[in-house]
Amino acid sequence: MATVAESGGGSLSELYSSSKRLLLKTRESLERIERLEYTSSSSFSSSSTVVPGTSDDQAAVIRRDINQIQSLCVDMDRLWRSIAAKSQRDLWKRKVEQVVEEAESFRTSLDKYISRHQKRMQEVQERAELLGRANGQSSHILRIFDEEAQAVQSVRNSSRMLEEAYATGVAVLSKYSEQRDHLKRAQRKALDVLNTLGLSSTLLRLIERRNRVDKWIKYVGMVFTIIIVIVFWRWTR
């Protein structure tokens, strides 16, 4: 069996185990905030006040875990490509692709949750504005939901910055991988040229000898043709 590739951040098996643990943690966290979302929906419908902050903190933690999983996937993607045995390489390729798909699925679920949460906060804010105008408490309620909206926007901004940084890192690593492949191909071509250099020298000498023979044949043919023309011209006179 081929030895599992290793890097400065650990072996491929260790990175894969870490990513699986983070996937399990992320799945449980998503299920927790979704349960909280549905259990709190009844209180939203019966009350115009909400305590902000908790769901946003949990969403930020989940987002950070997903980004860490995708960072591990970048490292694993680089490592499985260096495995010599094709069977092991294909096996690890499928495993890494599965982790990438699960991480993307969790990111999509989290984005949907944040969108629903933001929409719910807007609806509650509109309800609070109506109630506030009736009982004189609108300024206090609006301040609470302004803080909630700012927290949600802060989470989204942080998420966008992390995604941009991740995309930049992936692009840089892909470029490095392509350059390494180009250098390997150039090295193989150089070795092939060196191995065939002796044969190429012999072939060039044969070509030069053939060119000299062809040149003499051409000159002899030209002289012979001129002689024939002169003889024919004298004979016709």
PDB file of C-alpha atoms in Angstrom:
ATOM      1  CA  MET A   1       0.000   0.000   0.000  1.00  0.00           C
ATOM      2  CA  ALA A   2       1.266   3.486  -0.834  1.00  0.00           C
ATOM      3  CA  THR A   3       2.418   5.667   1.997  1.00  0.00           C
ATOM      4  CA  VAL A   4      -0.038   8.453   2.764  1.00  0.00           C
ATOM      5  CA  ALA A   5       1.399  11.836   1.763  1.00  0.00           C
ATOM      6  CA  GLU A   6       2.490  14.175   4.488  1.00  0.00           C
ATOM      7  CA  SER A   7       2.985  17.926   4.715  1.00  0.00           C
ATOM      8  CA  GLY A   8       3.926  20.495   7.309  1.00  0.00           C
ATOM      9  CA  GLY A   9       0.290  20.545   8.536  1.00  0.00           C
ATOM     10  CA  GLY A  10       0.077  16.745   9.084  1.00  0.00           C
ATOM     11  CA  SER A  11      -0.611  13.629   7.073  1.00  0.00           C
ATOM     12  CA  LEU A  12      -3.514  13.273   4.693  1.00  0.00           C
ATOM     13  CA  SER A  13      -5.242  10.877   7.105  1.00  0.00           C
ATOM     14  CA  GLU A  14      -4.927  13.367   9.966  1.00  0.00           C
ATOM     15  CA  LEU A  15      -6.319  16.210   7.877  1.00  0.00           C
ATOM     16  CA  TYR A  16      -9.189  14.003   6.738  1.00  0.00           C
ATOM     17  CA  SER A  17     -10.018  13.010  10.337  1.00  0.00           C
ATOM     18  CA  SER A  18      -9.979  16.668  11.401  1.00  0.00           C
ATOM     19  CA  SER A  19     -12.306  17.609   8.539  1.00  0.00           C
ATOM     20  CA  LYS A  20     -14.743  14.791   9.438  1.00  0.00           C
ATOM     21  CA  ARG A  21     -14.843  15.951  13.070  1.00  0.00           C
ATOM     22  CA  LEU A  22     -15.542  19.504  11.943  1.00  0.00           C
ATOM     23  CA  LEU A  23     -18.261  18.267   9.583  1.00  0.00           C
ATOM     24  CA  LEU A  24     -19.969  16.437  12.451  1.00  0.00           C
ATOM     25  CA  LYS A  25     -19.696  19.501  14.685  1.00  0.00           C
ATOM     26  CA  THR A  26     -21.055  21.771  11.948  1.00  0.00           C
ATOM     27  CA  ARG A  27     -23.976  19.450  11.230  1.00  0.00           C
ATOM     28  CA  GLU A  28     -24.952  19.388  14.898  1.00  0.00           C
ATOM     29  CA  SER A  29     -24.639  23.176  15.173  1.00  0.00           C
ATOM     30  CA  LEU A  30     -26.828  23.712  12.110  1.00  0.00           C
ATOM     31  CA  GLU A  31     -29.469  21.339  13.447  1.00  0.00           C
ATOM     32  CA  ARG A  32     -29.358  23.171  16.795  1.00  0.00           C
ATOM     33  CA  ILE A  33     -29.930  26.657  15.371  1.00  0.00           C
ATOM     34  CA  GLU A  34     -32.630  25.364  13.010  1.00  0.00           C
ATOM     35  CA  ARG A  35     -34.458  23.766  15.954  1.00  0.00           C
ATOM     36  CA  LEU A  36     -34.096  27.038  17.822  1.00  0.00           C
ATOM     37  CA  GLU A  37     -35.466  28.868  14.799  1.00  0.00           C
ATOM     38  CA  TYR A  38     -38.625  26.760  14.629  1.00  0.00           C
ATOM     39  CA  THR A  39     -39.243  26.692  18.375  1.00  0.00           C
ATOM     40  CA  SER A  40     -38.859  30.460  18.598  1.00  0.00           C
ATOM     41  CA  SER A  41     -41.139  31.175  15.625  1.00  0.00           C
ATOM     42  CA  SER A  42     -44.240  30.872  17.811  1.00  0.00           C
ATOM     43  CA  SER A  43     -42.865  33.435  20.262  1.00  0.00           C
ATOM     44  CA  PHE A  44     -42.114  35.758  17.339  1.00  0.00           C
ATOM     45  CA  SER A  45     -45.741  35.559  16.224  1.00  0.00           C
ATOM     46  CA  SER A  46     -47.083  36.283  19.712  1.00  0.00           C
ATOM     47  CA  SER A  47     -44.556  38.905  20.822  1.00  0.00           C
ATOM     48  CA  SER A  48     -42.897  41.955  19.252  1.00  0.00           C
ATOM     49  CA  THR A  49     -39.663  41.694  21.259  1.00  0.00           C
ATOM     50  CA  VAL A  50     -36.659  39.455  20.575  1.00  0.00           C
ATOM     51  CA  VAL A  51     -33.369  39.115  22.428  1.00  0.00           C
ATOM     52  CA  PRO A  52     -30.681  39.577  19.720  1.00  0.00           C
ATOM     53  CA  GLY A  53     -27.179  38.182  19.520  1.00  0.00           C
ATOM     54  CA  THR A  54     -27.279  34.442  20.271  1.00  0.00           C
ATOM     55  CA  SER A  55     -28.202  33.154  16.815  1.00  0.00           C
ATOM     56  CA  ASP A  56     -25.723  35.510  15.164  1.00  0.00           C
ATOM     57  CA  ASP A  57     -22.879  34.272  17.373  1.00  0.00           C
ATOM     58  CA  GLN A  58     -23.751  30.659  16.540  1.00  0.00           C
ATOM     59  CA  ALA A  59     -23.934  31.460  12.824  1.00  0.00           C
ATOM     60  CA  ALA A  60     -20.506  33.114  12.987  1.00  0.00           C
ATOM     61  CA  VAL A  61     -19.025  30.031  14.691  1.00  0.00           C
ATOM     62  CA  ILE A  62     -20.554  27.740  12.070  1.00  0.00           C
ATOM     63  CA  ARG A  63     -19.240  29.952   9.284  1.00  0.00           C
ATOM     64  CA  ARG A  64     -15.757  29.824  10.776  1.00  0.00           C
ATOM     65  CA  ASP A  65     -15.898  26.011  11.019  1.00  0.00           C
ATOM     66  CA  ILE A  66     -17.007  25.705   7.381  1.00  0.00           C
ATOM     67  CA  ASN A  67     -14.143  27.942   6.256  1.00  0.00           C
ATOM     68  CA  GLN A  68     -11.724  25.794   8.264  1.00  0.00           C
ATOM     69  CA  ILE A  69     -13.093  22.642   6.588  1.00  0.00           C
ATOM     70  CA  GLN A  70     -12.595  24.173   3.159  1.00  0.00           C
ATOM     71  CA  SER A  71      -9.065  25.205   4.100  1.00  0.00           C
ATOM     72  CA  LEU A  72      -8.360  21.588   5.082  1.00  0.00           C
ATOM     73  CA  CYS A  73      -9.797  20.501   1.728  1.00  0.00           C
ATOM     74  CA  VAL A  74      -7.267  22.719  -0.058  1.00  0.00           C
ATOM     75  CA  ASP A  75      -4.427  21.032   1.839  1.00  0.00           C
ATOM     76  CA  MET A  76      -5.856  17.549   1.206  1.00  0.00           C
ATOM     77  CA  ASP A  77      -6.364  18.310  -2.479  1.00  0.00           C
ATOM     78  CA  ARG A  78      -2.675  19.186  -2.734  1.00  0.00           C
ATOM     79  CA  LEU A  79      -1.583  16.064  -0.852  1.00  0.00           C
ATOM     80  CA  TRP A  80      -3.635  13.411  -2.643  1.00  0.00           C
ATOM     81  CA  ARG A  81      -2.226  14.563  -5.985  1.00  0.00           C
ATOM     82  CA  SER A  82       1.275  13.633  -4.778  1.00  0.00           C
ATOM     83  CA  ILE A  83       0.368  10.000  -3.972  1.00  0.00           C
ATOM     84  CA  ALA A  84       2.218   7.646  -6.318  1.00  0.00           C
ATOM     85  CA  ALA A  85      -0.254   4.711  -6.391  1.00  0.00           C
ATOM     86  CA  LYS A  86      -3.200   5.426  -8.692  1.00  0.00           C
ATOM     87  CA  SER A  87      -5.666   3.333  -6.666  1.00  0.00           C
ATOM     88  CA  GLN A  88      -4.851   5.234  -3.468  1.00  0.00           C
ATOM     89  CA  ARG A  89      -4.889   8.530  -5.344  1.00  0.00           C
ATOM     90  CA  ASP A  90      -8.370   7.854  -6.757  1.00  0.00           C
ATOM     91  CA  LEU A  91      -9.630   6.757  -3.332  1.00  0.00           C
ATOM     92  CA  TRP A  92      -8.423   9.925  -1.619  1.00  0.00           C
ATOM     93  CA  LYS A  93      -9.755  12.043  -4.472  1.00  0.00           C
ATOM     94  CA  ARG A  94     -13.272  10.676  -3.869  1.00  0.00           C
ATOM     95  CA  LYS A  95     -12.962  11.215  -0.119  1.00  0.00           C
ATOM     96  CA  VAL A  96     -11.823  14.822  -0.487  1.00  0.00           C
ATOM     97  CA  GLU A  97     -14.548  15.566  -3.040  1.00  0.00           C
ATOM     98  CA  GLN A  98     -17.147  14.196  -0.606  1.00  0.00           C
ATOM     99  CA  VAL A  99     -15.878  16.499   2.155  1.00  0.00           C
ATOM    100  CA  VAL A 100     -15.955  19.471  -0.243  1.00  0.00           C
ATOM    101  CA  GLU A 101     -19.553  18.693  -1.229  1.00  0.00           C
ATOM    102  CA  GLU A 102     -20.682  18.400   2.396  1.00  0.00           C
ATOM    103  CA  ALA A 103     -18.996  21.681   3.299  1.00  0.00           C
ATOM    104  CA  GLU A 104     -20.681  23.432   0.367  1.00  0.00           C
ATOM    105  CA  SER A 105     -24.035  21.950   1.420  1.00  0.00           C
ATOM    106  CA  PHE A 106     -23.560  23.271   4.961  1.00  0.00           C
ATOM    107  CA  ARG A 107     -22.602  26.700   3.609  1.00  0.00           C
ATOM    108  CA  THR A 108     -25.786  26.776   1.523  1.00  0.00           C
ATOM    109  CA  SER A 109     -27.904  25.765   4.533  1.00  0.00           C
ATOM    110  CA  LEU A 110     -26.274  28.452   6.671  1.00  0.00           C
ATOM    111  CA  ASP A 111     -26.839  31.130   4.022  1.00  0.00           C
ATOM    112  CA  LYS A 112     -30.517  30.138   3.820  1.00  0.00           C
ATOM    113  CA  TYR A 113     -30.809  30.280   7.608  1.00  0.00           C
ATOM    114  CA  ILE A 114     -29.235  33.757   7.751  1.00  0.00           C
ATOM    115  CA  SER A 115     -31.571  34.943   4.997  1.00  0.00           C
ATOM    116  CA  ARG A 116     -34.631  33.605   6.854  1.00  0.00           C
ATOM    117  CA  HIS A 117     -33.396  35.091  10.114  1.00  0.00           C
ATOM    118  CA  GLN A 118     -32.849  38.489   8.556  1.00  0.00           C
ATOM    119  CA  LYS A 119     -36.297  38.404   6.955  1.00  0.00           C
ATOM    120  CA  ARG A 120     -37.859  37.433  10.279  1.00  0.00           C
ATOM    121  CA  MET A 121     -36.041  40.259  12.032  1.00  0.00           C
ATOM    122  CA  GLN A 122     -37.362  42.707   9.451  1.00  0.00           C
ATOM    123  CA  GLU A 123     -40.917  41.475   9.951  1.00  0.00           C
ATOM    124  CA  VAL A 124     -40.611  41.763  13.721  1.00  0.00           C
ATOM    125  CA  GLN A 125     -39.113  45.229  13.342  1.00  0.00           C
ATOM    126  CA  GLU A 126     -42.055  46.353  11.233  1.00  0.00           C
ATOM    127  CA  ARG A 127     -44.452  44.939  13.840  1.00  0.00           C
ATOM    128  CA  ALA A 128     -42.529  46.695  16.572  1.00  0.00           C
ATOM    129  CA  GLU A 129     -42.764  49.997  14.738  1.00  0.00           C
ATOM    130  CA  LEU A 130     -46.548  49.671  14.596  1.00  0.00           C
ATOM    131  CA  LEU A 131     -46.815  48.754  18.238  1.00  0.00           C
ATOM    132  CA  GLY A 132     -44.313  51.410  19.240  1.00  0.00           C
ATOM    133  CA  ARG A 133     -46.393  54.153  17.676  1.00  0.00           C
ATOM    134  CA  ALA A 134     -49.360  52.928  19.720  1.00  0.00           C
ATOM    135  CA  ASN A 135     -47.700  52.699  23.144  1.00  0.00           C
ATOM    136  CA  GLY A 136     -44.819  55.188  22.860  1.00  0.00           C
ATOM    137  CA  GLN A 137     -42.106  52.475  23.005  1.00  0.00           C
ATOM    138  CA  SER A 138     -41.055  52.565  19.361  1.00  0.00           C
ATOM    139  CA  SER A 139     -37.660  54.177  19.951  1.00  0.00           C
ATOM    140  CA  HIS A 140     -36.591  51.489  22.436  1.00  0.00           C
ATOM    141  CA  ILE A 141     -37.740  48.610  20.225  1.00  0.00           C
ATOM    142  CA  LEU A 142     -36.201  50.106  17.112  1.00  0.00           C
ATOM    143  CA  ARG A 143     -32.880  50.461  18.898  1.00  0.00           C
ATOM    144  CA  ILE A 144     -32.950  46.752  19.794  1.00  0.00           C
ATOM    145  CA  PHE A 145     -33.602  45.710  16.219  1.00  0.00           C
ATOM    146  CA  ASP A 146     -31.105  48.161  14.828  1.00  0.00           C
ATOM    147  CA  GLU A 147     -28.502  46.397  16.921  1.00  0.00           C
ATOM    148  CA  GLU A 148     -29.762  43.037  15.645  1.00  0.00           C
ATOM    149  CA  ALA A 149     -29.604  44.176  12.020  1.00  0.00           C
ATOM    150  CA  GLN A 150     -26.091  45.546  12.519  1.00  0.00           C
ATOM    151  CA  ALA A 151     -24.996  42.227  14.041  1.00  0.00           C
ATOM    152  CA  VAL A 152     -26.435  40.281  11.086  1.00  0.00           C
ATOM    153  CA  GLN A 153     -24.760  42.628   8.621  1.00  0.00           C
ATOM    154  CA  SER A 154     -21.454  42.269  10.473  1.00  0.00           C
ATOM    155  CA  VAL A 155     -21.691  38.463  10.192  1.00  0.00           C
ATOM    156  CA  ARG A 156     -22.404  38.693   6.476  1.00  0.00           C
ATOM    157  CA  ASN A 157     -19.484  41.100   5.914  1.00  0.00           C
ATOM    158  CA  SER A 158     -17.116  38.838   7.845  1.00  0.00           C
ATOM    159  CA  SER A 159     -18.339  35.849   5.877  1.00  0.00           C
ATOM    160  CA  ARG A 160     -17.769  37.611   2.554  1.00  0.00           C
ATOM    161  CA  MET A 161     -14.235  38.617   3.558  1.00  0.00           C
ATOM    162  CA  LEU A 162     -13.400  35.048   4.610  1.00  0.00           C
ATOM    163  CA  GLU A 163     -14.785  33.664   1.352  1.00  0.00           C
ATOM    164  CA  GLU A 164     -12.696  36.114  -0.693  1.00  0.00           C
ATOM    165  CA  ALA A 165      -9.567  35.195   1.254  1.00  0.00           C
ATOM    166  CA  TYR A 166     -10.311  31.498   0.765  1.00  0.00           C
ATOM    167  CA  ALA A 167     -10.857  31.947  -2.988  1.00  0.00           C
ATOM    168  CA  THR A 168      -7.561  33.829  -3.272  1.00  0.00           C
ATOM    169  CA  GLY A 169      -5.719  31.064  -1.418  1.00  0.00           C
ATOM    170  CA  VAL A 170      -7.242  28.387  -3.659  1.00  0.00           C
ATOM    171  CA  ALA A 171      -6.218  30.304  -6.782  1.00  0.00           C
ATOM    172  CA  VAL A 172      -2.630  30.716  -5.545  1.00  0.00           C
ATOM    173  CA  LEU A 173      -2.315  27.024  -4.669  1.00  0.00           C
ATOM    174  CA  SER A 174      -3.758  26.034  -8.066  1.00  0.00           C
ATOM    175  CA  LYS A 175      -1.161  28.215  -9.810  1.00  0.00           C
ATOM    176  CA  TYR A 176       1.635  26.621  -7.805  1.00  0.00           C
ATOM    177  CA  SER A 177       0.338  23.159  -8.713  1.00  0.00           C
ATOM    178  CA  GLU A 178       0.194  24.038 -12.428  1.00  0.00           C
ATOM    179  CA  GLN A 179       3.728  25.472 -12.369  1.00  0.00           C
ATOM    180  CA  ARG A 180       5.018  22.328 -10.660  1.00  0.00           C
ATOM    181  CA  ASP A 181       3.414  20.146 -13.361  1.00  0.00           C
ATOM    182  CA  HIS A 182       4.952  22.327 -16.117  1.00  0.00           C
ATOM    183  CA  LEU A 183       8.396  22.014 -14.543  1.00  0.00           C
ATOM    184  CA  LYS A 184       8.076  18.230 -14.295  1.00  0.00           C
ATOM    185  CA  ARG A 185       7.076  17.970 -17.962  1.00  0.00           C
ATOM    186  CA  ALA A 186       9.988  20.209 -18.983  1.00  0.00           C
ATOM    187  CA  GLN A 187      12.386  18.050 -16.962  1.00  0.00           C
ATOM    188  CA  ARG A 188      11.145  14.874 -18.662  1.00  0.00           C
ATOM    189  CA  LYS A 189      11.532  16.459 -22.100  1.00  0.00           C
ATOM    190  CA  ALA A 190      15.071  17.567 -21.274  1.00  0.00           C
ATOM    191  CA  LEU A 191      15.976  14.027 -20.209  1.00  0.00           C
ATOM    192  CA  ASP A 192      14.495  12.637 -23.424  1.00  0.00           C
ATOM    193  CA  VAL A 193      16.570  15.086 -25.465  1.00  0.00           C
ATOM    194  CA  LEU A 194      19.748  14.084 -23.629  1.00  0.00           C
ATOM    195  CA  ASN A 195      18.985  10.390 -24.123  1.00  0.00           C
ATOM    196  CA  THR A 196      18.508  10.817 -27.878  1.00  0.00           C
ATOM    197  CA  LEU A 197      21.374  13.261 -28.443  1.00  0.00           C
ATOM    198  CA  GLY A 198      23.786  10.555 -29.706  1.00  0.00           C
ATOM    199  CA  LEU A 199      21.253   9.283 -32.262  1.00  0.00           C
ATOM    200  CA  SER A 200      20.495  12.835 -33.398  1.00  0.00           C
ATOM    201  CA  SER A 201      24.206  13.552 -34.071  1.00  0.00           C
ATOM    202  CA  THR A 202      24.564  10.402 -36.212  1.00  0.00           C
ATOM    203  CA  LEU A 203      21.434  11.284 -38.159  1.00  0.00           C
ATOM    204  CA  LEU A 204      22.719  14.812 -38.866  1.00  0.00           C
ATOM    205  CA  ARG A 205      25.991  13.442 -40.284  1.00  0.00           C
ATOM    206  CA  LEU A 206      24.074  11.106 -42.613  1.00  0.00           C
ATOM    207  CA  ILE A 207      21.935  13.993 -43.822  1.00  0.00           C
ATOM    208  CA  GLU A 208      25.013  16.151 -44.540  1.00  0.00           C
ATOM    209  CA  ARG A 209      26.653  13.318 -46.504  1.00  0.00           C
ATOM    210  CA  ARG A 210      23.496  12.789 -48.552  1.00  0.00           C
ATOM    211  CA  ASN A 211      23.298  16.527 -49.291  1.00  0.00           C
ATOM    212  CA  ARG A 212      26.872  16.538 -50.656  1.00  0.00           C
ATOM    213  CA  VAL A 213      26.136  13.539 -52.910  1.00  0.00           C
ATOM    214  CA  ASP A 214      22.959  15.196 -54.197  1.00  0.00           C
ATOM    215  CA  LYS A 215      24.882  18.404 -54.919  1.00  0.00           C
ATOM    216  CA  TRP A 216      27.497  16.564 -57.044  1.00  0.00           C
ATOM    217  CA  ILE A 217      24.777  14.715 -58.921  1.00  0.00           C
ATOM    218  CA  LYS A 218      23.116  18.027 -59.678  1.00  0.00           C
ATOM    219  CA  TYR A 219      26.330  19.616 -60.977  1.00  0.00           C
ATOM    220  CA  VAL A 220      27.218  16.586 -63.140  1.00  0.00           C
ATOM    221  CA  GLY A 221      23.706  16.611 -64.584  1.00  0.00           C
ATOM    222  CA  MET A 222      23.967  20.300 -65.430  1.00  0.00           C
ATOM    223  CA  VAL A 223      27.346  19.825 -67.219  1.00  0.00           C
ATOM    224  CA  PHE A 224      26.053  16.792 -69.108  1.00  0.00           C
ATOM    225  CA  THR A 225      22.950  18.724 -70.212  1.00  0.00           C
ATOM    226  CA  ILE A 226      25.078  21.642 -71.475  1.00  0.00           C
ATOM    227  CA  ILE A 227      27.299  19.257 -73.459  1.00  0.00           C
ATOM    228  CA  ILE A 228      24.238  17.646 -75.058  1.00  0.00           C
ATOM    229  CA  VAL A 229      22.833  21.054 -76.017  1.00  0.00           C
ATOM    230  CA  ILE A 230      26.151  22.135 -77.567  1.00  0.00           C
ATOM    231  CA  VAL A 231      26.507  18.894 -79.559  1.00  0.00           C
ATOM    232  CA  PHE A 232      22.933  19.143 -80.774  1.00  0.00           C
ATOM    233  CA  TRP A 233      23.440  22.761 -81.805  1.00  0.00           C
ATOM    234  CA  ARG A 234      26.604  21.945 -83.803  1.00  0.00           C
ATOM    235  CA  TRP A 235      24.972  18.966 -85.447  1.00  0.00           C
ATOM    236  CA  THR A 236      21.940  20.961 -86.581  1.00  0.00           C
ATOM    237  CA  ARG A 237      24.172  23.560 -88.228  1.00  0.00           C
TER     238      ARG A 237
END
